[in-house]
Coordinates of C-alpha atoms in Angstrom, one line a residue:
Chain A
M1 CA -54.4 -21.3 27.6
S2 CA -53.1 -21.6 31.0
D3 CA -51.7 -18.8 33.0
E4 CA -49.8 -21.0 35.3
R5 CA -46.1 -20.4 34.8
G6 CA -44.2 -22.7 37.1
P7 CA -40.5 -23.2 36.3
R8 CA -39.8 -26.2 34.2
N9 CA -36.8 -28.4 34.6
L10 CA -35.4 -28.6 31.1
G11 CA -31.9 -29.9 31.8
S12 CA -29.1 -30.3 34.2
S13 CA -27.6 -26.9 33.6
S14 CA -30.6 -24.8 34.6
A15 CA -28.9 -23.8 37.8
N16 CA -26.3 -21.8 35.8
V17 CA -28.9 -19.6 34.2
P18 CA -29.4 -16.3 36.2
K19 CA -32.9 -15.4 37.4
M20 CA -34.4 -12.7 35.3
D21 CA -35.9 -11.1 38.4
S22 CA -32.5 -9.9 39.7
S23 CA -32.0 -7.7 36.7
F24 CA -35.5 -6.7 35.9
A25 CA -36.5 -5.9 39.5
Q26 CA -35.3 -2.3 39.5
A27 CA -37.5 0.2 37.8
D28 CA -35.9 2.8 35.5
S29 CA -38.2 5.4 34.3
A30 CA -35.8 6.5 31.6
H31 CA -35.9 3.2 30.0
P32 CA -39.3 1.6 30.0
S33 CA -38.1 -1.9 29.1
L34 CA -36.1 -2.1 32.3
L35 CA -39.3 -1.9 34.3
P36 CA -40.1 -5.0 36.3
V37 CA -42.0 -7.5 34.2
S38 CA -44.7 -7.7 36.7
D39 CA -45.4 -4.0 36.3
V40 CA -45.5 -3.8 32.5
Q41 CA -47.2 -7.2 31.9
L42 CA -49.6 -7.7 34.7
A43 CA -52.1 -9.5 32.6
R44 CA -52.3 -11.1 29.3
G45 CA -53.5 -9.1 26.4
P46 CA -52.8 -8.7 22.8
L47 CA -49.2 -7.8 22.1
L48 CA -48.9 -8.4 18.3
R49 CA -51.4 -8.3 15.5
A50 CA -50.1 -9.1 12.0
T51 CA -52.5 -9.4 9.1
G52 CA -52.2 -10.4 5.5
L53 CA -48.4 -10.3 5.5
T54 CA -47.0 -10.8 2.0
K55 CA -43.4 -10.6 1.0
R56 CA -41.9 -11.4 -2.4
Y57 CA -38.2 -11.6 -3.5
G58 CA -38.4 -11.2 -7.3
R59 CA -40.6 -14.0 -8.5
V60 CA -40.4 -16.0 -5.3
T61 CA -43.2 -15.4 -2.8
A62 CA -41.7 -15.9 0.6
L63 CA -44.9 -15.1 2.5
A64 CA -48.4 -15.1 1.2
G65 CA -51.0 -13.5 3.4
V66 CA -49.9 -14.6 6.8
D67 CA -52.0 -13.6 9.8
L68 CA -50.6 -13.9 13.3
E69 CA -51.4 -12.8 16.8
L70 CA -49.5 -13.0 20.0
D71 CA -50.5 -12.1 23.6
A72 CA -48.2 -10.6 26.2
R73 CA -46.4 -13.3 28.2
E74 CA -47.2 -15.9 25.5
S75 CA -44.8 -18.3 23.8
L76 CA -45.3 -19.3 20.2
A77 CA -43.3 -21.8 18.2
L78 CA -43.0 -21.1 14.5
L79 CA -42.5 -24.4 12.9
G80 CA -41.7 -25.0 9.3
P81 CA -39.3 -26.9 7.0
N82 CA -36.3 -25.1 5.4
G83 CA -37.4 -22.3 3.1
A84 CA -40.9 -22.2 4.6
G85 CA -40.7 -18.5 5.3
K86 CA -39.9 -18.5 9.0
T87 CA -36.9 -16.2 8.7
T88 CA -38.8 -13.8 6.5
L89 CA -41.7 -13.6 9.0
M90 CA -39.3 -13.1 11.9
Q91 CA -37.5 -10.3 10.1
L92 CA -40.8 -8.7 9.2
L93 CA -41.9 -8.8 12.8
A94 CA -38.6 -7.3 13.9
G95 CA -39.0 -4.5 11.4
V96 CA -35.8 -5.4 9.6
I97 CA -37.6 -5.7 6.3
Q98 CA -40.9 -4.3 5.1
P99 CA -43.8 -6.3 3.8
D100 CA -45.1 -5.9 0.3
S101 CA -48.6 -5.9 1.7
G102 CA -50.2 -6.4 5.1
T103 CA -49.8 -4.7 8.5
I104 CA -48.0 -5.4 11.7
A105 CA -49.0 -3.7 14.9
W106 CA -47.3 -4.1 18.3
V107 CA -50.2 -3.2 20.5
G108 CA -49.7 0.0 22.4
L109 CA -46.2 0.5 20.9
G110 CA -46.7 1.0 17.1
E111 CA -45.3 -0.4 14.0
P112 CA -42.2 -2.6 14.0
A113 CA -39.8 0.0 12.6
S114 CA -40.6 2.5 15.4
P115 CA -38.0 3.0 18.1
Q116 CA -40.5 2.2 20.9
V117 CA -41.1 -1.2 19.4
R118 CA -37.5 -1.9 18.7
R119 CA -36.6 -1.0 22.3
E120 CA -39.0 -3.7 23.5
L121 CA -38.0 -6.4 21.1
G122 CA -35.0 -8.7 21.4
F123 CA -34.1 -10.2 18.0
A124 CA -31.6 -13.0 17.6
P125 CA -31.0 -13.7 13.9
Q126 CA -30.3 -17.2 12.7
A127 CA -26.7 -16.2 11.8
L128 CA -24.2 -15.6 14.6
A129 CA -24.7 -11.8 14.7
L130 CA -21.6 -11.0 16.7
Y131 CA -18.4 -9.0 16.1
P132 CA -15.6 -11.6 16.3
Q133 CA -12.9 -9.1 17.0
L134 CA -14.8 -7.7 20.0
T135 CA -14.8 -9.5 23.4
A136 CA -17.9 -11.0 24.8
R137 CA -18.2 -8.0 27.2
E138 CA -17.7 -5.5 24.4
N139 CA -20.3 -7.2 22.2
L140 CA -22.8 -7.0 25.1
Q141 CA -21.9 -3.4 25.9
F142 CA -22.3 -2.3 22.3
F143 CA -25.8 -3.9 21.8
A144 CA -27.0 -2.8 25.2
R145 CA -26.0 0.9 24.6
L146 CA -27.4 0.7 21.1
H147 CA -30.8 -0.3 22.6
G148 CA -30.7 2.6 25.0
V149 CA -29.6 0.9 28.3
P150 CA -28.4 3.8 30.4
R151 CA -24.8 3.9 31.5
A152 CA -25.8 3.5 35.2
R153 CA -27.3 0.1 34.4
L154 CA -24.9 -1.0 31.8
E155 CA -22.6 -3.0 33.9
E156 CA -25.4 -4.8 35.6
R157 CA -27.0 -5.7 32.3
V158 CA -23.7 -6.9 30.8
Q159 CA -23.1 -9.1 33.9
Y160 CA -26.6 -10.5 33.4
G161 CA -25.9 -11.3 29.8
L162 CA -22.5 -12.9 30.6
A163 CA -24.2 -15.0 33.3
L164 CA -27.0 -16.0 30.9
A165 CA -24.5 -17.1 28.4
D166 CA -22.3 -18.7 31.1
L167 CA -19.3 -16.7 29.8
E168 CA -18.4 -14.8 33.0
N169 CA -14.9 -16.4 33.0
R170 CA -14.4 -15.6 29.3
A171 CA -15.9 -12.1 29.3
D172 CA -12.7 -10.5 28.0
R173 CA -11.9 -13.0 25.3
R174 CA -12.7 -12.2 21.7
A175 CA -15.9 -13.7 20.4
G176 CA -14.1 -15.0 17.4
T177 CA -12.1 -17.4 19.6
F178 CA -15.2 -19.0 21.1
S179 CA -16.7 -22.4 20.1
G180 CA -19.9 -22.5 18.2
G181 CA -21.9 -23.2 21.3
M182 CA -20.4 -20.3 23.2
Q183 CA -21.1 -18.0 20.3
R184 CA -24.7 -19.2 20.2
R185 CA -25.1 -18.4 23.9
L186 CA -23.5 -15.0 23.4
N187 CA -25.8 -14.4 20.4
L188 CA -28.8 -15.0 22.7
A189 CA -27.4 -12.9 25.4
C190 CA -27.0 -9.9 23.0
A191 CA -30.7 -10.2 22.1
V192 CA -31.8 -10.0 25.8
V193 CA -29.2 -7.7 27.2
H194 CA -31.5 -4.7 27.1
A195 CA -34.3 -6.6 28.9
P196 CA -36.9 -6.7 26.0
R197 CA -40.6 -7.4 26.5
C198 CA -40.7 -9.8 23.5
L199 CA -38.1 -12.1 22.1
L200 CA -37.9 -13.1 18.5
L201 CA -35.5 -16.1 18.3
D202 CA -34.7 -17.5 14.8
E203 CA -33.4 -21.0 15.2
P204 CA -31.2 -20.1 18.1
T205 CA -29.7 -23.6 18.6
V206 CA -28.5 -24.3 15.1
G207 CA -25.2 -26.2 15.1
V208 CA -24.6 -26.4 18.8
D209 CA -23.6 -29.3 21.0
P210 CA -26.1 -30.9 23.4
H211 CA -24.7 -29.1 26.4
S212 CA -24.9 -25.7 24.9
R213 CA -28.3 -26.5 23.5
N214 CA -29.6 -27.5 26.9
H215 CA -28.2 -24.3 28.4
L216 CA -29.8 -22.2 25.7
L217 CA -33.2 -23.9 26.2
D218 CA -32.9 -23.3 29.9
A219 CA -32.1 -19.7 29.4
V220 CA -35.0 -19.2 27.0
A221 CA -37.4 -21.0 29.4
Q222 CA -36.2 -18.7 32.2
L223 CA -36.9 -15.7 30.1
R224 CA -40.4 -17.0 29.2
D225 CA -41.2 -17.8 32.8
S226 CA -40.2 -14.3 33.8
G227 CA -42.9 -12.9 31.5
V228 CA -41.1 -12.2 28.3
A229 CA -43.3 -13.0 25.3
L230 CA -41.6 -15.4 22.8
I231 CA -41.7 -16.2 19.2
Y232 CA -39.4 -19.1 18.6
S233 CA -38.6 -20.3 15.1
T234 CA -37.4 -23.8 14.8
H235 CA -37.8 -27.1 13.0
L236 CA -36.9 -29.1 16.0
M237 CA -40.1 -30.4 17.6
D238 CA -38.7 -31.1 21.0
E239 CA -37.6 -27.5 21.4
A240 CA -41.1 -26.3 20.5
D241 CA -42.6 -28.9 22.9
K242 CA -40.5 -27.7 25.8
L243 CA -40.7 -24.0 25.3
C244 CA -44.0 -23.0 23.7
E245 CA -47.6 -23.4 24.6
R246 CA -48.8 -22.3 21.1
V247 CA -47.6 -23.5 17.8
A248 CA -47.8 -22.1 14.3
V249 CA -46.9 -24.3 11.3
I250 CA -45.8 -22.5 8.2
D251 CA -44.9 -23.9 4.8
R252 CA -44.3 -22.4 1.4
G253 CA -45.1 -19.0 2.7
R254 CA -48.5 -19.9 4.1
L255 CA -49.5 -20.3 7.7
L256 CA -51.1 -23.8 7.8
V257 CA -52.3 -23.9 11.4
V258 CA -51.9 -21.9 14.6
G259 CA -53.2 -22.9 18.0
E260 CA -52.4 -24.5 21.3
R261 CA -50.0 -27.4 21.0
E262 CA -52.1 -30.1 22.6
A263 CA -55.3 -28.9 21.0
L264 CA -53.8 -29.0 17.5
C265 CA -52.5 -32.6 18.1
R266 CA -55.9 -33.7 19.2
E267 CA -57.6 -32.0 16.3
H268 CA -55.4 -33.7 13.8
A269 CA -55.3 -37.0 15.6
C270 CA -51.5 -36.9 16.0
A271 CA -49.5 -38.3 18.8
G272 CA -47.1 -35.4 18.9
L273 CA -45.8 -32.3 17.2
G274 CA -43.5 -34.3 14.9
E275 CA -46.4 -36.3 13.5
L276 CA -48.5 -33.1 13.2
F277 CA -45.7 -31.4 11.3
L278 CA -45.2 -34.2 8.8
Q279 CA -49.0 -34.5 8.3
L280 CA -49.3 -30.8 7.5
T281 CA -46.2 -30.3 5.5
G282 CA -45.8 -33.7 3.8
A283 CA -43.1 -36.3 4.2
E284 CA -41.2 -35.7 0.9
L285 CA -37.7 -34.2 1.0
R286 CA -37.4 -30.5 0.5
D287 CA -34.2 -30.2 -1.5
A288 CA -35.4 -27.7 -4.1
Chain B
M1 CA -25.9 11.1 17.4
T2 CA -25.1 8.8 20.3
A3 CA -25.9 5.8 18.2
S4 CA -23.7 7.1 15.4
L5 CA -20.8 7.6 17.9
L6 CA -21.3 4.1 19.3
I7 CA -21.2 2.6 15.8
A8 CA -18.2 4.7 14.8
T9 CA -16.3 3.8 18.0
K10 CA -17.1 0.1 17.4
D11 CA -15.9 0.2 13.8
L12 CA -12.7 2.0 14.7
R13 CA -12.0 -0.6 17.4
L14 CA -12.6 -3.3 14.8
L15 CA -10.2 -1.6 12.4
V16 CA -7.4 -1.3 15.0
R17 CA -7.8 -5.1 15.7
D18 CA -7.7 -6.1 12.1
K19 CA -4.0 -6.6 11.3
M20 CA -4.6 -7.1 7.6
A21 CA -6.6 -3.8 7.4
L22 CA -3.9 -2.0 9.3
F23 CA -1.3 -3.2 6.8
W24 CA -3.2 -1.6 3.9
V25 CA -4.0 1.5 5.8
V26 CA -0.6 2.2 7.5
A27 CA 2.2 -0.2 6.5
F28 CA 1.7 -0.3 2.8
P29 CA 1.7 3.5 2.2
L30 CA 4.9 3.7 4.3
V31 CA 6.6 1.0 2.3
F32 CA 5.5 2.7 -0.9
A33 CA 6.9 6.1 0.2
L34 CA 10.2 4.6 1.4
F35 CA 10.7 2.8 -1.9
F36 CA 9.6 5.4 -4.4
G37 CA 10.9 8.3 -2.3
S38 CA 14.4 6.9 -2.4
V39 CA 14.1 6.0 -6.2
M40 CA 12.9 9.5 -7.0
K41 CA 15.9 11.3 -5.4
A42 CA 17.6 11.5 -8.7
G43 CA 14.7 13.2 -10.3
V44 CA 14.4 16.0 -7.9
D45 CA 16.7 18.3 -9.7
A46 CA 14.1 20.2 -11.6
E47 CA 16.7 22.4 -13.3
S48 CA 17.7 19.5 -15.5
A49 CA 14.1 18.3 -16.1
P50 CA 12.5 19.2 -19.4
V51 CA 9.9 21.9 -19.0
P52 CA 7.8 23.3 -21.8
V53 CA 7.9 26.8 -23.2
V54 CA 4.7 28.7 -23.9
L55 CA 4.6 30.5 -27.3
V56 CA 2.3 33.6 -27.4
V57 CA 1.8 34.9 -31.0
E58 CA 0.2 38.3 -30.9
S59 CA 1.3 39.3 -34.4
S60 CA -0.5 38.3 -37.6
A61 CA 2.6 39.0 -39.7
P62 CA 4.0 36.0 -41.6
A63 CA 7.4 36.7 -40.0
A64 CA 5.9 36.1 -36.6
E65 CA 4.6 32.7 -37.6
G66 CA 8.0 31.9 -39.0
I67 CA 9.7 32.7 -35.7
A68 CA 7.2 30.6 -33.9
N69 CA 7.7 27.7 -36.3
A70 CA 11.4 28.0 -35.9
L71 CA 11.1 27.7 -32.1
E72 CA 8.7 24.8 -32.4
H73 CA 11.2 22.9 -34.5
S74 CA 14.2 23.8 -32.4
G75 CA 13.9 20.8 -30.1
L76 CA 12.0 22.8 -27.4
E77 CA 8.8 21.4 -25.8
T78 CA 6.4 24.1 -26.9
R79 CA 2.7 24.9 -26.6
R80 CA 0.7 27.9 -27.5
G81 CA -1.4 30.2 -25.3
T82 CA -2.3 33.7 -24.3
R83 CA 0.1 36.0 -22.4
G84 CA -2.0 35.5 -19.2
D85 CA -1.9 31.7 -19.5
A86 CA 1.8 31.9 -20.2
I87 CA 2.6 34.0 -17.1
D88 CA 0.5 31.6 -14.9
A89 CA 2.2 28.6 -16.4
V90 CA 5.7 30.0 -15.6
R91 CA 4.6 31.2 -12.2
L92 CA 3.2 27.8 -11.3
G93 CA 6.3 26.0 -12.7
D94 CA 4.4 24.3 -15.5
A95 CA 6.6 26.1 -18.1
V96 CA 10.1 27.2 -17.9
A97 CA 9.5 30.4 -19.9
F98 CA 7.2 32.0 -22.4
V99 CA 8.1 33.7 -25.7
L100 CA 5.8 36.4 -26.9
I101 CA 6.0 37.6 -30.5
R102 CA 4.3 40.9 -31.3
D103 CA 4.0 43.7 -33.9
D104 CA 6.7 45.9 -32.6
A105 CA 9.6 46.8 -34.7
R106 CA 11.9 47.7 -31.8
T107 CA 11.2 44.8 -29.4
P108 CA 9.3 42.2 -31.4
V109 CA 10.0 39.5 -28.8
E110 CA 9.4 39.3 -25.1
L111 CA 11.0 36.5 -23.1
G112 CA 9.3 35.8 -19.8
I113 CA 11.4 33.6 -17.4
D114 CA 12.0 32.9 -13.8
P115 CA 15.3 34.6 -13.0
S116 CA 16.5 31.6 -11.1
R117 CA 16.6 29.5 -14.3
R118 CA 19.8 31.0 -15.7
A119 CA 20.8 28.0 -17.8
Q120 CA 17.4 27.8 -19.5
S121 CA 17.4 31.6 -20.0
A122 CA 20.7 31.5 -21.9
L123 CA 19.6 28.6 -24.0
L124 CA 16.3 30.2 -24.9
T125 CA 17.9 33.5 -25.7
G126 CA 20.2 31.7 -28.1
L127 CA 17.4 29.9 -29.8
I128 CA 15.3 33.0 -30.1
K129 CA 18.1 34.9 -31.7
A130 CA 18.7 32.0 -34.1
A131 CA 15.0 32.1 -35.0
L132 CA 14.9 35.9 -35.4
A133 CA 18.0 36.1 -37.5
P134 CA 18.9 32.8 -39.1
D135 CA 21.5 34.7 -41.2
A136 CA 24.4 35.4 -38.9
E137 CA 25.1 38.6 -40.8
A138 CA 21.7 40.1 -40.0
Q139 CA 21.2 42.7 -37.3
L140 CA 19.5 41.3 -34.2
P141 CA 16.4 43.1 -32.8
H142 CA 16.2 43.7 -29.1
I143 CA 14.7 41.0 -26.9
E144 CA 12.7 42.3 -23.9
T145 CA 13.1 40.1 -20.8
T146 CA 10.4 39.9 -18.2
R147 CA 11.0 38.4 -14.8
V148 CA 8.3 36.0 -13.7
E149 CA 8.8 34.9 -10.2
R150 CA 7.9 31.2 -9.7
A151 CA 5.3 30.8 -7.0
T152 CA 6.1 27.2 -6.4
T153 CA 9.0 25.9 -4.5
L154 CA 10.6 22.7 -5.5
P155 CA 10.4 19.5 -3.5
R156 CA 13.6 19.1 -1.4
S157 CA 13.5 15.3 -1.6
G158 CA 11.9 12.4 -3.3
Y159 CA 9.9 11.8 -0.1
E160 CA 8.2 15.2 -0.5
I161 CA 7.2 14.1 -4.0
V162 CA 5.7 10.8 -2.9
L163 CA 4.1 12.1 0.3
P164 CA 0.7 12.9 -1.5
A165 CA 0.7 9.5 -3.2
M166 CA 1.5 7.8 0.2
L167 CA -1.4 9.6 1.9
I168 CA -3.7 8.7 -1.0
W169 CA -2.7 5.0 -0.7
G170 CA -3.6 5.1 3.0
L171 CA -7.0 6.7 2.1
L172 CA -7.6 4.0 -0.5
G173 CA -6.9 1.4 2.1
C174 CA -9.4 3.0 4.5
A175 CA -12.0 3.2 1.7
A176 CA -11.6 -0.5 0.8
T177 CA -11.5 -1.7 4.4
F178 CA -14.7 0.1 5.4
A179 CA -16.5 -0.8 2.2
I180 CA -15.7 -4.5 2.9
S181 CA -16.7 -4.1 6.6
L182 CA -20.2 -2.9 5.7
V183 CA -20.8 -6.0 3.5
S184 CA -19.2 -8.1 6.2
E185 CA -21.9 -6.8 8.6
R186 CA -24.5 -8.0 6.2
S187 CA -23.0 -11.4 5.7
S188 CA -22.4 -12.0 9.4
G189 CA -25.9 -11.0 10.4
T190 CA -24.8 -8.0 12.6
L191 CA -26.4 -5.7 10.1
L192 CA -29.8 -7.3 10.9
R193 CA -29.1 -6.7 14.6
L194 CA -28.2 -3.1 13.9
R195 CA -31.4 -2.6 11.8
A196 CA -33.5 -4.2 14.5
A197 CA -32.1 -1.7 17.1
P198 CA -34.0 1.5 17.9
I199 CA -31.7 3.7 15.8
S200 CA -32.5 5.5 12.6
R201 CA -31.1 4.6 9.2
A202 CA -29.4 8.0 9.2
S203 CA -27.7 7.1 12.5
L204 CA -26.5 3.8 11.1
L205 CA -25.1 5.3 7.9
G206 CA -23.8 8.3 9.8
G207 CA -21.9 6.1 12.2
K208 CA -20.4 4.1 9.4
S209 CA -19.4 7.2 7.6
L210 CA -18.1 8.9 10.7
A211 CA -15.9 5.9 11.4
C212 CA -14.5 5.9 7.9
A213 CA -13.9 9.7 8.0
V214 CA -12.1 9.5 11.4
A215 CA -10.0 6.6 10.2
C216 CA -9.0 8.5 7.0
L217 CA -8.1 11.6 9.0
A218 CA -6.2 9.7 11.7
D219 CA -4.4 7.7 9.1
A220 CA -3.4 10.8 7.1
A221 CA -2.3 12.5 10.3
L222 CA -0.2 9.5 11.4
L223 CA 1.4 9.1 8.0
S224 CA 2.1 12.8 7.8
L225 CA 3.7 12.8 11.3
L226 CA 5.9 9.8 10.4
A227 CA 6.9 11.4 7.1
R228 CA 7.8 14.6 9.0
I229 CA 9.8 12.9 11.7
A230 CA 11.4 10.0 9.9
L231 CA 11.7 11.4 6.3
G232 CA 12.1 15.1 6.9
V233 CA 9.1 16.0 4.8
R234 CA 8.0 19.6 5.2
I235 CA 4.5 21.0 4.9
A236 CA 4.6 24.5 3.4
D237 CA 1.1 25.6 4.6
P238 CA -0.6 23.6 7.4
A239 CA -3.9 25.3 6.9
K240 CA -4.0 24.4 3.2
Y241 CA -2.7 21.0 4.0
A242 CA -5.6 20.5 6.5
A243 CA -8.1 21.6 3.9
A244 CA -6.7 19.2 1.4
L245 CA -6.8 16.3 3.9
L246 CA -10.4 17.2 4.8
A247 CA -11.4 17.3 1.1
C248 CA -9.7 14.0 0.5
T249 CA -11.5 12.5 3.5
V250 CA -14.9 13.7 2.2
C251 CA -14.1 12.2 -1.2
F252 CA -13.0 8.8 0.0
T253 CA -15.7 8.5 2.7
G254 CA -18.3 9.1 0.0
L255 CA -16.5 6.7 -2.3
T256 CA -16.7 4.0 0.4
M257 CA -20.5 4.1 0.3
L258 CA -20.4 3.6 -3.4
L259 CA -17.9 0.8 -3.3
C260 CA -19.9 -1.1 -0.7
V261 CA -22.7 -1.6 -3.1
T262 CA -20.5 -3.0 -5.9
G263 CA -21.3 -6.6 -4.7
K264 CA -23.3 -8.6 -2.3
T265 CA -20.5 -10.6 -0.7
E266 CA -17.2 -9.6 0.9
Q267 CA -15.2 -11.2 -1.9
A268 CA -17.2 -9.4 -4.6
V269 CA -16.8 -6.0 -2.9
A270 CA -13.1 -6.6 -2.2
G271 CA -12.5 -7.5 -5.8
A272 CA -14.6 -4.8 -7.4
G273 CA -13.6 -2.2 -4.8
W274 CA -9.9 -2.7 -5.1
A275 CA -10.2 -2.9 -8.9
T276 CA -11.9 0.5 -9.0
L277 CA -9.5 2.0 -6.5
L278 CA -6.4 0.7 -8.4
L279 CA -7.8 2.1 -11.6
F280 CA -8.3 5.5 -10.0
A281 CA -4.8 5.2 -8.6
M282 CA -3.3 4.2 -11.9
I283 CA -4.8 6.9 -14.0
G284 CA -4.7 9.5 -11.2
G285 CA -1.0 9.5 -10.7
A286 CA -0.6 7.4 -7.5
M287 CA 1.3 4.8 -9.4
V288 CA 2.8 6.5 -12.4
P289 CA 3.6 10.3 -12.1
L290 CA 1.3 12.4 -14.1
S291 CA 4.2 14.2 -15.7
I292 CA 5.4 11.1 -17.6
M293 CA 1.9 10.0 -18.7
P294 CA 1.0 10.3 -22.4
S295 CA -1.3 13.2 -23.1
W296 CA -4.4 11.0 -23.7
L297 CA -3.9 9.3 -20.3
A298 CA -3.2 12.7 -18.6
E299 CA -6.6 13.9 -20.0
L300 CA -8.3 10.7 -18.7
S301 CA -6.8 11.4 -15.3
D302 CA -9.2 14.3 -14.8
W303 CA -11.8 11.6 -14.1
S304 CA -9.9 10.2 -11.2
P305 CA -10.3 11.7 -7.7
V306 CA -6.8 10.5 -6.9
K307 CA -5.4 13.1 -9.3
W308 CA -7.2 15.9 -7.5
G309 CA -6.2 14.6 -4.2
I310 CA -2.5 14.5 -5.2
W311 CA -2.8 17.9 -6.8
A312 CA -4.4 19.4 -3.6
L313 CA -1.8 17.8 -1.3
E314 CA 1.1 18.8 -3.5
G315 CA -0.4 22.3 -3.7
S316 CA -0.3 22.6 0.1
T317 CA 3.1 20.9 0.6
W318 CA 5.7 22.0 -2.0
R319 CA 3.8 23.6 -4.9
D320 CA 2.5 26.3 -2.6
L321 CA -0.7 27.0 -4.5
R322 CA -2.8 29.9 -3.6
W323 CA -6.3 29.4 -2.1
H324 CA -8.1 30.2 -5.3
E325 CA -5.9 27.7 -7.2
L326 CA -6.6 25.1 -4.6
A327 CA -10.4 25.7 -4.8
R328 CA -10.8 23.6 -7.9
P329 CA -9.2 20.4 -6.6
L330 CA -10.9 20.8 -3.2
G331 CA -14.3 21.4 -4.8
L332 CA -13.9 18.5 -7.2
L333 CA -12.9 16.2 -4.3
C334 CA -15.9 17.3 -2.1
G335 CA -18.2 17.1 -5.1
F336 CA -17.1 13.6 -6.0
G337 CA -17.4 12.5 -2.4
C338 CA -20.9 13.9 -2.0
A339 CA -22.1 12.4 -5.3
S340 CA -20.6 9.0 -4.5
F341 CA -22.2 9.1 -1.0
A342 CA -25.6 10.0 -2.4
A343 CA -25.4 7.3 -5.1
G344 CA -24.2 4.6 -2.6
V345 CA -26.8 5.4 0.0
S346 CA -29.6 5.4 -2.6
I347 CA -28.6 2.0 -3.8
L348 CA -28.3 0.7 -0.3
I349 CA -31.8 1.9 0.6
V350 CA -33.6 1.0 -2.6
W351 CA -31.9 -2.2 -3.7
R352 CA -30.4 -3.6 -0.6
E353 CA -33.3 -2.7 1.7
L354 CA -31.1 -1.1 4.3

């Protein structure tokens, strides 16, 4: 894996995305996650170790013995067709649901359900997890306060979130009046407003127009480049290509492969991720 | 605690911005009170209302049973009881008088009645005399009259009668709104975000319950204020009234937790929740007054917290119940609320993986 993290030009709107450094640069001892990234993540090292994760819903096995590791500052794309188990895995890692068997350890922090881990994680669910009757600013303030951002830094973090979502001019409009793209951007901003060390993004670009998608990808790339570890669930290969150095392919609850993107393609003699994906998961339709 | 306050503040803000919820919580109870309050004006004159008489038979003589039967078949609404029950019933306004028949040759009959009920007193005396001496020629024994001061005051207007029902409708609106909002959090995905936040399950549930409780109290206070200013409703004992409101709040906050697990979607909870609440309201006296219910329905109403809510609120407004008399409805309301809360939270945690 390469440690070089130069900025990548992912689209024309990258200039609109605020630099993470401006908001992360001030240390705050009362809130560890607001420490500068360079201080808390000087070097790569294991951040997440999940072993033998199994989750069943009635007779349906959503996950069957999944093992996964993630280093600090690493970006991992979780690829899989619909119903593969991506969302279940993301929710397990976020501590939202409990596995039937297996263990998850966030190195140096604890289990996913512990407050220390939750303070360091930013989770954007697949659904638009916003309060439509609250304004963009109120949504950000609520989630920031809930994640322990101190009052002294609240305004700064909210401004950062608004800038990240490019919603500064609509900060005081209700989220319910926003377009799908604007809501998606706000959804991402709510996940990062407390400056997490690791981001879990579950298909964050579903149903958005190309402009908003480009903006979202730029924003995620900026976060990654600033040192935030990333697990990015998607079934869009170009997003995985642009954002993540490592790839995990999951299907029918089983992790099929995990490794560096280019190495996996070489190993399976595939021209790209799309071909690799179809080779591993099959080309038949998944309507069932 | 901070997390609970944050969640509660957010939920209250959402409630205030939801026009439909506000309609059910504030506007509908007011419309209900205005309509039924004006309709009930004609029924306020309790002097003309039929009120039962309690018969106390302390004599085993056949003649005593004969007198009792005569009174029972005289067209009066009668029921039997002990002297203590009878005095309580008259004092609380549940009976207009009691008639005690005993083994005493000089004064075989005691008539216990509220002195303010002069018309009923004369009527009853006539009926008793007719029962004692059906033969006009016979000599009448002496009837001892006992004054039983009625503890309860009468409502001054129809609005005072419907005030408790109005408040209960407001609380039902709060319970339904918050039950649906919890499911709405689940379906919109915000519950996932809350669960991924560094807050405990207790903080999350505490915040939700706190919001519901504050909304219930604020709604009841607002409706009470409007009823006082606009409809001239008086509250006999503010301390008892506050206790009744608090107990109702505990009850309906707990019930909210149980209602929110009646379905997995907003539509399911809205349907099942309102159906449950309407049933409680129907058998509890928030739609049809308990006094005109058939006896079997009146017995069934004991299972509805709405009945105890209305009873407690009436007791603190115009019935003027004593604290020990209020203890039962207050206790039942709190007990029902706590049991519902425990059941709802258990289901949320075990079956809904909260």
